[in-house]
mmCIF file of C-alpha atoms in Angstrom:
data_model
loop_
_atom_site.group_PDB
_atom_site.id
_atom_site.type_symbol
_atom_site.label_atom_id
_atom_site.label_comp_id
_atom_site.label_asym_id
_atom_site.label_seq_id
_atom_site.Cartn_x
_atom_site.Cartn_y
_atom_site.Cartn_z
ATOM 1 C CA UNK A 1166 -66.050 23.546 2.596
ATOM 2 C CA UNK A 1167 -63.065 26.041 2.477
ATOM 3 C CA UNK A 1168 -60.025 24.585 0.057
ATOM 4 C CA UNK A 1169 -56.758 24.473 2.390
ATOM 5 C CA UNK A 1170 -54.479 25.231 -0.721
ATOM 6 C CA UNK A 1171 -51.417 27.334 -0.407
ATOM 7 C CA UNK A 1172 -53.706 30.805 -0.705
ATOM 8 C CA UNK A 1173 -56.810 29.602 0.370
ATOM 9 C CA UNK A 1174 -55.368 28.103 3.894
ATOM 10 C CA UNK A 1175 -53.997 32.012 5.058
ATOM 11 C CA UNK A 1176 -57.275 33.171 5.015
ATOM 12 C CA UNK A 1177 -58.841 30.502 6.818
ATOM 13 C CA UNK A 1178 -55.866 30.703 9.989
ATOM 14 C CA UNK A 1179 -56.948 34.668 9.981
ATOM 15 C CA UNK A 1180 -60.216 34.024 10.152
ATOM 16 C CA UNK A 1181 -59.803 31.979 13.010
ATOM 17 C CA UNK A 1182 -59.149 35.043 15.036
ATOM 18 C CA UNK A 1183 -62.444 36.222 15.294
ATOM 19 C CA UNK A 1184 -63.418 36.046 18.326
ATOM 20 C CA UNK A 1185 -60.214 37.217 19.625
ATOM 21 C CA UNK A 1186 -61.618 40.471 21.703
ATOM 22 C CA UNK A 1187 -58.447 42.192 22.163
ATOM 23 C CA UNK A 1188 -57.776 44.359 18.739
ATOM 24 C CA UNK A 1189 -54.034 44.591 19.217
ATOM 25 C CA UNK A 1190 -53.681 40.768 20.046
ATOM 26 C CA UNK A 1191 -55.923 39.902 16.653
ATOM 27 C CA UNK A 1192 -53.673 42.221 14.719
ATOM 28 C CA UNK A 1193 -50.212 41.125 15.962
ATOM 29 C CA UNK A 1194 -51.449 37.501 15.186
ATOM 30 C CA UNK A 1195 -53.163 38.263 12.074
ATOM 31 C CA UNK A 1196 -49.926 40.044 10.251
ATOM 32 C CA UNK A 1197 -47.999 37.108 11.886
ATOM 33 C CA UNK A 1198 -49.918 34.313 10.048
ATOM 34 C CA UNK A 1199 -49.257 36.785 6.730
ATOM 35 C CA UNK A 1200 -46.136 37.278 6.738
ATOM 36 C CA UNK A 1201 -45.111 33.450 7.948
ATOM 37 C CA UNK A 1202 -47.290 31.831 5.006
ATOM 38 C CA UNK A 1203 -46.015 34.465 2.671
ATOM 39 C CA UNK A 1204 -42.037 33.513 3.751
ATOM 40 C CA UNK A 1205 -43.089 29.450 3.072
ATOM 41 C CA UNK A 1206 -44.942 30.408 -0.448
ATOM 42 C CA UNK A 1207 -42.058 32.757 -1.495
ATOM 43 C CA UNK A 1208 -39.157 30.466 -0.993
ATOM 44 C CA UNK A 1209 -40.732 27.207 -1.918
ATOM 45 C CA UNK A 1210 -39.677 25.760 1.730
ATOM 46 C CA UNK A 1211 -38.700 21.796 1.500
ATOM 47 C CA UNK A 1212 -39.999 19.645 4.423
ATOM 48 C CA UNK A 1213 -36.296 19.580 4.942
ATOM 49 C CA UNK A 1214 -35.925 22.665 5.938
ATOM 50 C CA UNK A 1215 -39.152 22.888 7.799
ATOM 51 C CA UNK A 1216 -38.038 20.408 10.320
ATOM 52 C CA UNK A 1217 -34.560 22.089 10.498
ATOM 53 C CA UNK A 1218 -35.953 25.281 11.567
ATOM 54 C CA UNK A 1219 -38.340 22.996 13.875
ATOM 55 C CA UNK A 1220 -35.313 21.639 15.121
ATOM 56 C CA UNK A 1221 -33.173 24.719 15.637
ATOM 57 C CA UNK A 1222 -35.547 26.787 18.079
ATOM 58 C CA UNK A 1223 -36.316 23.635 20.057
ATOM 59 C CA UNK A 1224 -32.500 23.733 20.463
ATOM 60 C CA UNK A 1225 -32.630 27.554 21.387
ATOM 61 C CA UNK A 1226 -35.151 27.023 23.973
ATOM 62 C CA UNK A 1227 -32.996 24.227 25.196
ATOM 63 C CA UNK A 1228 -30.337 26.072 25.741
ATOM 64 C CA UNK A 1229 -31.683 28.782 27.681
ATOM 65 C CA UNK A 1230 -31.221 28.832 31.714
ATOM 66 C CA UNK A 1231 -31.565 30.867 34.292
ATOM 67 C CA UNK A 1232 -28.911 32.854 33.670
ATOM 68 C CA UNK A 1233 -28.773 32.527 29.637
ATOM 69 C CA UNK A 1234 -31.412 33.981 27.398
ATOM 70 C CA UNK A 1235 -30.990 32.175 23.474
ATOM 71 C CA UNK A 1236 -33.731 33.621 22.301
ATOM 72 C CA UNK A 1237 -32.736 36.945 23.448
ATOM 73 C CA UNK A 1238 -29.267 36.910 21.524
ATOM 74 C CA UNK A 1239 -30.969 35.064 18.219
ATOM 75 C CA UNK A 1240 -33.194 38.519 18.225
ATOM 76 C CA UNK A 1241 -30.250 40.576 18.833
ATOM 77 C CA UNK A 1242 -28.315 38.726 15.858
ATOM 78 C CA UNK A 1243 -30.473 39.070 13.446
ATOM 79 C CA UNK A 1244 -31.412 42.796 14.755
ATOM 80 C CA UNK A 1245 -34.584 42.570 15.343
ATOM 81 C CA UNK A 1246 -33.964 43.547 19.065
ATOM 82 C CA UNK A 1247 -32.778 46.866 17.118
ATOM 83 C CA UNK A 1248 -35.185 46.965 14.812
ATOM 84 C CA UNK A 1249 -38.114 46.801 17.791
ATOM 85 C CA UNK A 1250 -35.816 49.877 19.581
ATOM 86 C CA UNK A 1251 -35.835 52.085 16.207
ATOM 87 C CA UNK A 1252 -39.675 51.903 15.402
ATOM 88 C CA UNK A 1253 -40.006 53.415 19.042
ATOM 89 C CA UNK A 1254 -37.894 56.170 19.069
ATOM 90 C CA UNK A 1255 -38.557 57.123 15.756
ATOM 91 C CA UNK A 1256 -38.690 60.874 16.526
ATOM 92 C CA UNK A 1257 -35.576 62.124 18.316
ATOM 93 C CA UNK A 1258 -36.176 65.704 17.843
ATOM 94 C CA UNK A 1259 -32.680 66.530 19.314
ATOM 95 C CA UNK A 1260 -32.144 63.867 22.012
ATOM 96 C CA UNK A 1261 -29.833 61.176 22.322
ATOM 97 C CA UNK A 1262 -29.967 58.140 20.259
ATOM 98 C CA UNK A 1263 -31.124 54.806 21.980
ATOM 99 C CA UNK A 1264 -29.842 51.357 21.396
ATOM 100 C CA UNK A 1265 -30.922 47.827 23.542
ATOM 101 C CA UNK A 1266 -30.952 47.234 26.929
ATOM 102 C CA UNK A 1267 -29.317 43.978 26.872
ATOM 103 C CA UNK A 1268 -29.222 41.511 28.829
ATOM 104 C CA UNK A 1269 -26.614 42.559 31.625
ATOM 105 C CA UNK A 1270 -29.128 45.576 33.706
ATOM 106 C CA UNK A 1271 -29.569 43.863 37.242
ATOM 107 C CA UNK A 1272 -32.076 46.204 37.826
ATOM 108 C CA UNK A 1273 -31.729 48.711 40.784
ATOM 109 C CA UNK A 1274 -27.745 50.046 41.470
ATOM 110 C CA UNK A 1275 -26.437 51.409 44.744
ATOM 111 C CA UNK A 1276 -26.249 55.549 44.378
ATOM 112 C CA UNK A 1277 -22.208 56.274 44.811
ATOM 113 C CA UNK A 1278 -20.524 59.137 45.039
ATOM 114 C CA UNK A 1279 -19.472 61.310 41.979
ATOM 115 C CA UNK A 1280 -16.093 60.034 41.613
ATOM 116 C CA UNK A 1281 -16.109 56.265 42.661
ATOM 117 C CA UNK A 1282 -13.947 53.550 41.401
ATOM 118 C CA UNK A 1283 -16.212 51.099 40.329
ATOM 119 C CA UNK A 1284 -13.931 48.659 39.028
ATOM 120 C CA UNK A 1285 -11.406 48.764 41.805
ATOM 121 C CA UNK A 1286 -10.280 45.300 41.866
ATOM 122 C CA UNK A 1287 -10.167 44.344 38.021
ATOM 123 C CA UNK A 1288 -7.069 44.500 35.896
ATOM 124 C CA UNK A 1289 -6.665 46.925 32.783
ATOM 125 C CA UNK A 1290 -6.152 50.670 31.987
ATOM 126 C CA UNK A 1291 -7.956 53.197 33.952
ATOM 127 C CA UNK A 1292 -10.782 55.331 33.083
ATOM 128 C CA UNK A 1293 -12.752 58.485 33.947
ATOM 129 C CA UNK A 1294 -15.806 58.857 32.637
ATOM 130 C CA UNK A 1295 -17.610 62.336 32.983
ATOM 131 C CA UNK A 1296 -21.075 62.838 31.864
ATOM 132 C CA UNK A 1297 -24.090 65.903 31.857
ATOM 133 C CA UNK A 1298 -27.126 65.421 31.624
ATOM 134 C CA UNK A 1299 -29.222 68.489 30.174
ATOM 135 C CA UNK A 1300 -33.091 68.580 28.427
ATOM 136 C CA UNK A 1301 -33.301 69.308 24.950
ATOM 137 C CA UNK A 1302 -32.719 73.227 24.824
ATOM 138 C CA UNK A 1303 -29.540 72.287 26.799
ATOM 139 C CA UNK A 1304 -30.413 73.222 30.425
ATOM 140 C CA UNK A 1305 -28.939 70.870 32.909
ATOM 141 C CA UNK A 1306 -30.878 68.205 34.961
ATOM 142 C CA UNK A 1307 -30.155 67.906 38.610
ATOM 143 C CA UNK A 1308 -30.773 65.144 40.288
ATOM 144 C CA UNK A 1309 -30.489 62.520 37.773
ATOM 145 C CA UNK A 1310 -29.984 58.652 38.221
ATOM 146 C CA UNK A 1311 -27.752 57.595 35.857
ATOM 147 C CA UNK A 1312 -27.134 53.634 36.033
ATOM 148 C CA UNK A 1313 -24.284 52.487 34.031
ATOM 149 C CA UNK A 1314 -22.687 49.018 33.860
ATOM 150 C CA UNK A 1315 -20.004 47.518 31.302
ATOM 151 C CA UNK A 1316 -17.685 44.356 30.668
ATOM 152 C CA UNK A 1317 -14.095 43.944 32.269
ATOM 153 C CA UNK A 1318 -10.599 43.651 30.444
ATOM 154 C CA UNK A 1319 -11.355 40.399 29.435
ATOM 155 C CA UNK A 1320 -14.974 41.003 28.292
ATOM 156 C CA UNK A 1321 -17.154 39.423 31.233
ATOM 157 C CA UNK A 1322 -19.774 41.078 33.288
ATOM 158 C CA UNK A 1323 -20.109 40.818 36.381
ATOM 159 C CA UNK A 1324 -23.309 39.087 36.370
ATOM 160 C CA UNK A 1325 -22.053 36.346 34.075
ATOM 161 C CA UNK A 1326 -19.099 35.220 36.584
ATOM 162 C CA UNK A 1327 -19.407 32.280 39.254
ATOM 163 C CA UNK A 1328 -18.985 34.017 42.107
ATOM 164 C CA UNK A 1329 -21.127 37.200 41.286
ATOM 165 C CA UNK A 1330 -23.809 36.146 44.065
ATOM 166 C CA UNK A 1331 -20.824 36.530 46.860
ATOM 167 C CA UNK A 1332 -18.286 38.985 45.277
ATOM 168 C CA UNK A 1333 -21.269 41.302 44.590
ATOM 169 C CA UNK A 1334 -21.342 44.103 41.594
ATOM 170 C CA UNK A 1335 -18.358 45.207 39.413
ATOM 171 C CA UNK A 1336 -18.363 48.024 36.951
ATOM 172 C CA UNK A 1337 -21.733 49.684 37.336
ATOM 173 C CA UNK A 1338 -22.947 51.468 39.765
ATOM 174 C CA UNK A 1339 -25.521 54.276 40.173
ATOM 175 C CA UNK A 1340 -24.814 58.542 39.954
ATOM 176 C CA UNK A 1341 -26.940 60.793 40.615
ATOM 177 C CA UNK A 1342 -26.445 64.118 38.347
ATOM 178 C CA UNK A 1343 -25.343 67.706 40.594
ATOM 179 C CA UNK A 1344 -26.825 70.884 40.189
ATOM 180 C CA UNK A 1345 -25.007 70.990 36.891
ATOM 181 C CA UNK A 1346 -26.395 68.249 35.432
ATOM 182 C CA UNK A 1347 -22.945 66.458 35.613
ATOM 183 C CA UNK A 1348 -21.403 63.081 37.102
ATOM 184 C CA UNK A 1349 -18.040 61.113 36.688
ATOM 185 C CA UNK A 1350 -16.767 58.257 37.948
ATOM 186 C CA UNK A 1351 -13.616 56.336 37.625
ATOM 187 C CA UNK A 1352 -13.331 52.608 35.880
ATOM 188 C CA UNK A 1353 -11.430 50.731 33.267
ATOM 189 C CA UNK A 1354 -10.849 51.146 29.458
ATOM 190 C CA UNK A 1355 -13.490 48.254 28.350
ATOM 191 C CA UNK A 1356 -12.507 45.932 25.463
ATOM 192 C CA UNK A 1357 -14.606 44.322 22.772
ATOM 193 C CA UNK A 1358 -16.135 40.895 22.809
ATOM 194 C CA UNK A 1359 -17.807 38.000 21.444
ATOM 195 C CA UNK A 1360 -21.475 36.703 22.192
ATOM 196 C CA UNK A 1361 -21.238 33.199 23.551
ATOM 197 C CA UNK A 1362 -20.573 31.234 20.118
ATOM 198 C CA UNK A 1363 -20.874 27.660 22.236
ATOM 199 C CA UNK A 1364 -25.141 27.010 21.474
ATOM 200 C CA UNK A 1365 -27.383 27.164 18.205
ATOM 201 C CA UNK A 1366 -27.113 31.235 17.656
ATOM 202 C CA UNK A 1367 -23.524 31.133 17.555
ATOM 203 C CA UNK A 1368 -22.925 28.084 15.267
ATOM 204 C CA UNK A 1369 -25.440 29.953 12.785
ATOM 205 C CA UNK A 1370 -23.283 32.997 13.252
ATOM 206 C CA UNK A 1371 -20.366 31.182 12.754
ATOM 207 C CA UNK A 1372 -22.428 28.895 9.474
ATOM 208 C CA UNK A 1373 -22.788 32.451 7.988
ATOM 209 C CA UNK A 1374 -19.068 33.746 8.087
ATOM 210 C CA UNK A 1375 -19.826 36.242 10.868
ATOM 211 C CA UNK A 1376 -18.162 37.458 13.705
ATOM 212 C CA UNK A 1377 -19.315 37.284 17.164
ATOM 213 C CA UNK A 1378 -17.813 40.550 18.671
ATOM 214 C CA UNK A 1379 -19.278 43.511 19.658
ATOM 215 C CA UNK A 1380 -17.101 46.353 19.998
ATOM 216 C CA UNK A 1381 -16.091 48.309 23.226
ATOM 217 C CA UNK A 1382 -19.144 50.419 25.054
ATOM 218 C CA UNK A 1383 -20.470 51.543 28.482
ATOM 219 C CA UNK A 1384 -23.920 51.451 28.523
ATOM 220 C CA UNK A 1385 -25.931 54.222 30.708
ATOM 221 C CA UNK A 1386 -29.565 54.164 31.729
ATOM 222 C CA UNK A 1387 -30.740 58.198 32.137
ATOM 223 C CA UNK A 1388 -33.715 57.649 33.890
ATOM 224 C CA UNK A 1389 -34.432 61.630 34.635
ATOM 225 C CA UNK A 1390 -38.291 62.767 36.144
ATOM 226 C CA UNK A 1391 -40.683 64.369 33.870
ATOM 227 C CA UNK A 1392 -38.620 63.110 30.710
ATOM 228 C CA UNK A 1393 -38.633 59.564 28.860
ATOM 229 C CA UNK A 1394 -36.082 57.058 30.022
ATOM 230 C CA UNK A 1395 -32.956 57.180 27.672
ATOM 231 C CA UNK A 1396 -31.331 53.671 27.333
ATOM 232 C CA UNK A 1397 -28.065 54.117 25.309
ATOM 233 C CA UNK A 1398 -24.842 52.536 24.638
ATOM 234 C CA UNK A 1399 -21.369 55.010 24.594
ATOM 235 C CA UNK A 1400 -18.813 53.323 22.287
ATOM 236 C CA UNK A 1401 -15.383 53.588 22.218
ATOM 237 C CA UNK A 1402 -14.230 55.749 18.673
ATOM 238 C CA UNK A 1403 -11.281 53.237 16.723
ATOM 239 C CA UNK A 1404 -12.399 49.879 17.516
ATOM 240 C CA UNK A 1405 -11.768 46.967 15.724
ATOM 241 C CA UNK A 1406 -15.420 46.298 15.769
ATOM 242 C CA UNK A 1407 -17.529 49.687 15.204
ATOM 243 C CA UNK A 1408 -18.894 48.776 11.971
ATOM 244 C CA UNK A 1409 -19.546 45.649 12.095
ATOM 245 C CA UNK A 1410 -21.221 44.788 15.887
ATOM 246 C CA UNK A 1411 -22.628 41.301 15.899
ATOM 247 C CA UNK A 1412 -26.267 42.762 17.028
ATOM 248 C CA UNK A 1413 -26.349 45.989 14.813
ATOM 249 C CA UNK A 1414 -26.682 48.325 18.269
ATOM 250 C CA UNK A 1415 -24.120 51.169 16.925
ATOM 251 C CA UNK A 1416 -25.361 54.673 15.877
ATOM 252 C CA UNK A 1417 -22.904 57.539 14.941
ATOM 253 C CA UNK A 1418 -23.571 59.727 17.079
ATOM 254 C CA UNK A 1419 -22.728 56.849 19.969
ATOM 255 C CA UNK A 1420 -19.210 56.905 18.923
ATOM 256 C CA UNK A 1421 -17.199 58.782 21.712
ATOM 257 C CA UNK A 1422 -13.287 59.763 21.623
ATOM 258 C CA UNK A 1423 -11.400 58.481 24.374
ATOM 259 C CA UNK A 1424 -8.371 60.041 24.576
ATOM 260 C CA UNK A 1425 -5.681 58.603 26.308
ATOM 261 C CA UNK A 1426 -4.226 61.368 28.783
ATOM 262 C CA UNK A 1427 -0.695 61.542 30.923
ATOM 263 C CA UNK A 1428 -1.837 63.986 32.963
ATOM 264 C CA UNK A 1429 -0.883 63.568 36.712
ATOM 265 C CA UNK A 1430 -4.202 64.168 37.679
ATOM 266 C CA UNK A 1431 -7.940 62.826 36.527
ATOM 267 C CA UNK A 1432 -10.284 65.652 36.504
ATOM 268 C CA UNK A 1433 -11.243 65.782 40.028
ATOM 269 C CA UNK A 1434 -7.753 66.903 41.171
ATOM 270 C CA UNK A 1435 -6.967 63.035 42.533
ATOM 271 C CA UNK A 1436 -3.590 61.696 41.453
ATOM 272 C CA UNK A 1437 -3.427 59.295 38.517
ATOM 273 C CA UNK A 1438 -0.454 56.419 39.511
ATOM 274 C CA UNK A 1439 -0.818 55.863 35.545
ATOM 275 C CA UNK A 1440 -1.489 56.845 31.836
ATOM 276 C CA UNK A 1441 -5.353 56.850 31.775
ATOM 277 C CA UNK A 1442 -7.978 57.917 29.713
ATOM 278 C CA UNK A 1443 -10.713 60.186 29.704
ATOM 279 C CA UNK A 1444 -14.528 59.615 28.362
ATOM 280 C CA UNK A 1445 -16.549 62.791 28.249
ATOM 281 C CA UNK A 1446 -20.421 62.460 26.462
ATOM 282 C CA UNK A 1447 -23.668 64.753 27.097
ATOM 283 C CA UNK A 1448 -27.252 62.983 27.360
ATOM 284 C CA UNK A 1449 -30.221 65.019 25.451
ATOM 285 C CA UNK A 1450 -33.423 63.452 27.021
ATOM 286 C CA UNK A 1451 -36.693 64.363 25.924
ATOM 287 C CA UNK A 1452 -39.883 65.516 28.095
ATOM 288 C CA UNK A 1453 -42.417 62.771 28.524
ATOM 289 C CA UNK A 1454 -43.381 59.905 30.889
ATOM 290 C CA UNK A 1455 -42.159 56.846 30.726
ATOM 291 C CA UNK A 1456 -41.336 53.523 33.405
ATOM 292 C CA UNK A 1457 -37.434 52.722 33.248
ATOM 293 C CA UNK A 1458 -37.136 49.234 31.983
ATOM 294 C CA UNK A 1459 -36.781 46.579 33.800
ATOM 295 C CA UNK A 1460 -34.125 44.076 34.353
ATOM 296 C CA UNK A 1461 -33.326 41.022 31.997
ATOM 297 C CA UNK A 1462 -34.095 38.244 33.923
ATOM 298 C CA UNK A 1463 -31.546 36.295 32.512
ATOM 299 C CA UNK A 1464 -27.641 37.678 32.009
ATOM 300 C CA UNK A 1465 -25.642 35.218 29.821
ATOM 301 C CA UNK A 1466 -25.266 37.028 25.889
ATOM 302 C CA UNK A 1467 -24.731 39.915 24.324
#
C-alpha cells in the first residue's frame, strides 16, 4: 500500500496518468502535478492559505461574463499570457517582435480604403498612421490584410461600450497593403489605461502596490499569405507607462516615435484642420504557415 506522504503522494497522482493515451495531454498534466506539489512543499502552505487561493479563483470564475474574461487578465497580470507568446516565437530571425492578442480582436474587420478615418466621431488629437509591410530581406508584400484596432481618448474600446451592438465598430478597421507593401489610415492619438481594477485581479494588483495601466499602443494583426501571422502591439515612445505595463506586453523594438507635426497637410495631400501627429512603423514577417488567431470571445480587460 503506497504511503501518501508529502513525496510519496506526487508520484502516486503521476502515476495515475497511465492510461492517458494522448502523450502531450499525460505530459502537460504530469509536469502540472510537479510543479503544483513542489510550490505546496516549498513554501510550507497553511490550510489558510489553501482555502484563500480556493476562494480567490472561485471568485475569478465568478466574475467572468460574456463580455469579461478574469481569467484572461489574471494570466496577463502575472505574464504568463507573455510568457506563453515568447516560448513561441522564440526565433525571430529578423522579423517583428510579437506580443498578445488581447482580448479586444472581434474577429473579421471590414477592408477600407487606404486613408480612412476610423475614429471619425471620437474626441482627441488626430492621427495618421502609415505602415509597410515587407518579408524578411525587405521586399514589400502586396496585398496584405492588416487588422488594427485600439482604445479611444478616454481608454475604452469599442467593444467594451453599451451601445457597441448598434453604434457598430470604432477605431479598427481592416487595410489591405498596395503594391508597395504600404497602408495608412487616419485615427486618434490613443492614451494609456488601466485594466478593470473593480473584481479579484485588480484588488490583488492593487494588494501588491501595482498599477493597473498599460501604456498607449495600436495593435495590428499582419496576417500576409505564405508567411506566419504577426500579432504585435505599436507603442507610443514617452509614455508614462512604457516600463512598467501592467501585463509585461512591451518589447523595445515596439516603441514607435510619434511626432507631433503642424504641417497643413497629412501625408496623403488632405488638409489637416489641426496639429496632428504622425505614426510611421515597418512589419518584418517571416515565411511559414500559420491560421490567424481567432477572436476573444469575451472583450472586457486588458
Amino acid at each position: 500500500m503506497p504511503q501518501f506522504n508529502d513525496i510519496e503522494l506526487t508520484a502516486a497522482v503521476i502515476h495515475s496518468f497511465e492510461e492517458v493515451k494522448n502523450p502531450r495531454v499525460k505530459f502537460l498534466m504530469e509536469e502540472l502535478t510537479k510543479s503544483l506539489h513542489e510550490f505546496v512543499r516549498k513554501t510550507d502552505l497553511t490550510f489558510g492559505e489553501w482555502e484563500y487561493a480556493i476562494d480567490f479563483l472561485t471568485r475569478v470564475g465568478q466574475k467572468c461574463t460574456p463580455s469579461r474574461q478574469e481569467f484572461i487578465l489574471l494570466s496577463d497580470v502575472l505574464g504568463v499570457s507573455m510568457l506563453v507568446d515568447a516560448v513561441n516565437h522564440r526565433e525571430r530571425e529578423g522579423a517583428t517582435e510579437t506580443t498578445v492578442l488581447g482580448p479586444f480582436y472581434v474577429g473579421e474587420h471590414k477592408a477600407m480604403p487606404h486613408g480612412t478615418d476610423v475614429s471619425p466621431s471620437l474626441e482627441g488629437e488626430k492621427m495618421f498612421v502609415q505602415g509597410r509591410v515587407t518579408d524578411l530581406n525587405g521586399k514589400p508584400l502586396a496585398n496584405v490584410p492588416v487588422d488594427i484596432w485600439h482604445a479611444d481618448d478616454d481608454g475604452w474600446y469599442d467593444s467594451q461600450k453599451p451601445d457597441y451592438e448598434t453604434a457598430g465598430p470604432s477605431s479598427r478597421g481592416r487595410f489591405i497593403t498596395d503594391a508597395n507593401g504600404k497602408f495608412y489610415f487616419r485615427t486618434i492619438l490613443p492614451c494609456s489605461y488601466p485594466i478593470p481594477t473593480d473584481g479579484p485581479v485588480g484588488q490583488m494588483i492593487l494588494a501588491l502596490h501595482r498599477h493597473p495601466m498599460r501604456p498607449a499602443h495600436v495593435h495590428f494583426l499582419v496576417n500576409a499569405p505564405g508567411h506566419e501571422p504577426l500579432v504585435t502591439h505599436v507603442f507610443v515612445e514617452g509614455d508614462k507607462y512604457i516600463d512598467t505595463d501592467v501585463v509585461f506586453g512591451v518589447k523595445e523594438e515596439l516603441i514607435a516615435k510619434v511626432e507631433k507635426r503642424t504641417d497643413p497637410t497629412m501625408p496623403d495631400g488632405k488638409p489637416a484642420a489641426a496639429p496632428w501627429h504622425l505614426m510611421t512603423y515597418e512589419f518584418r514577417v517571416r515565411p511559414g504557415e500559420g491560421v490567424a488567431p481567432k477572436p476573444m470571445a469575451v472583450a472586457e480587460n486588458a
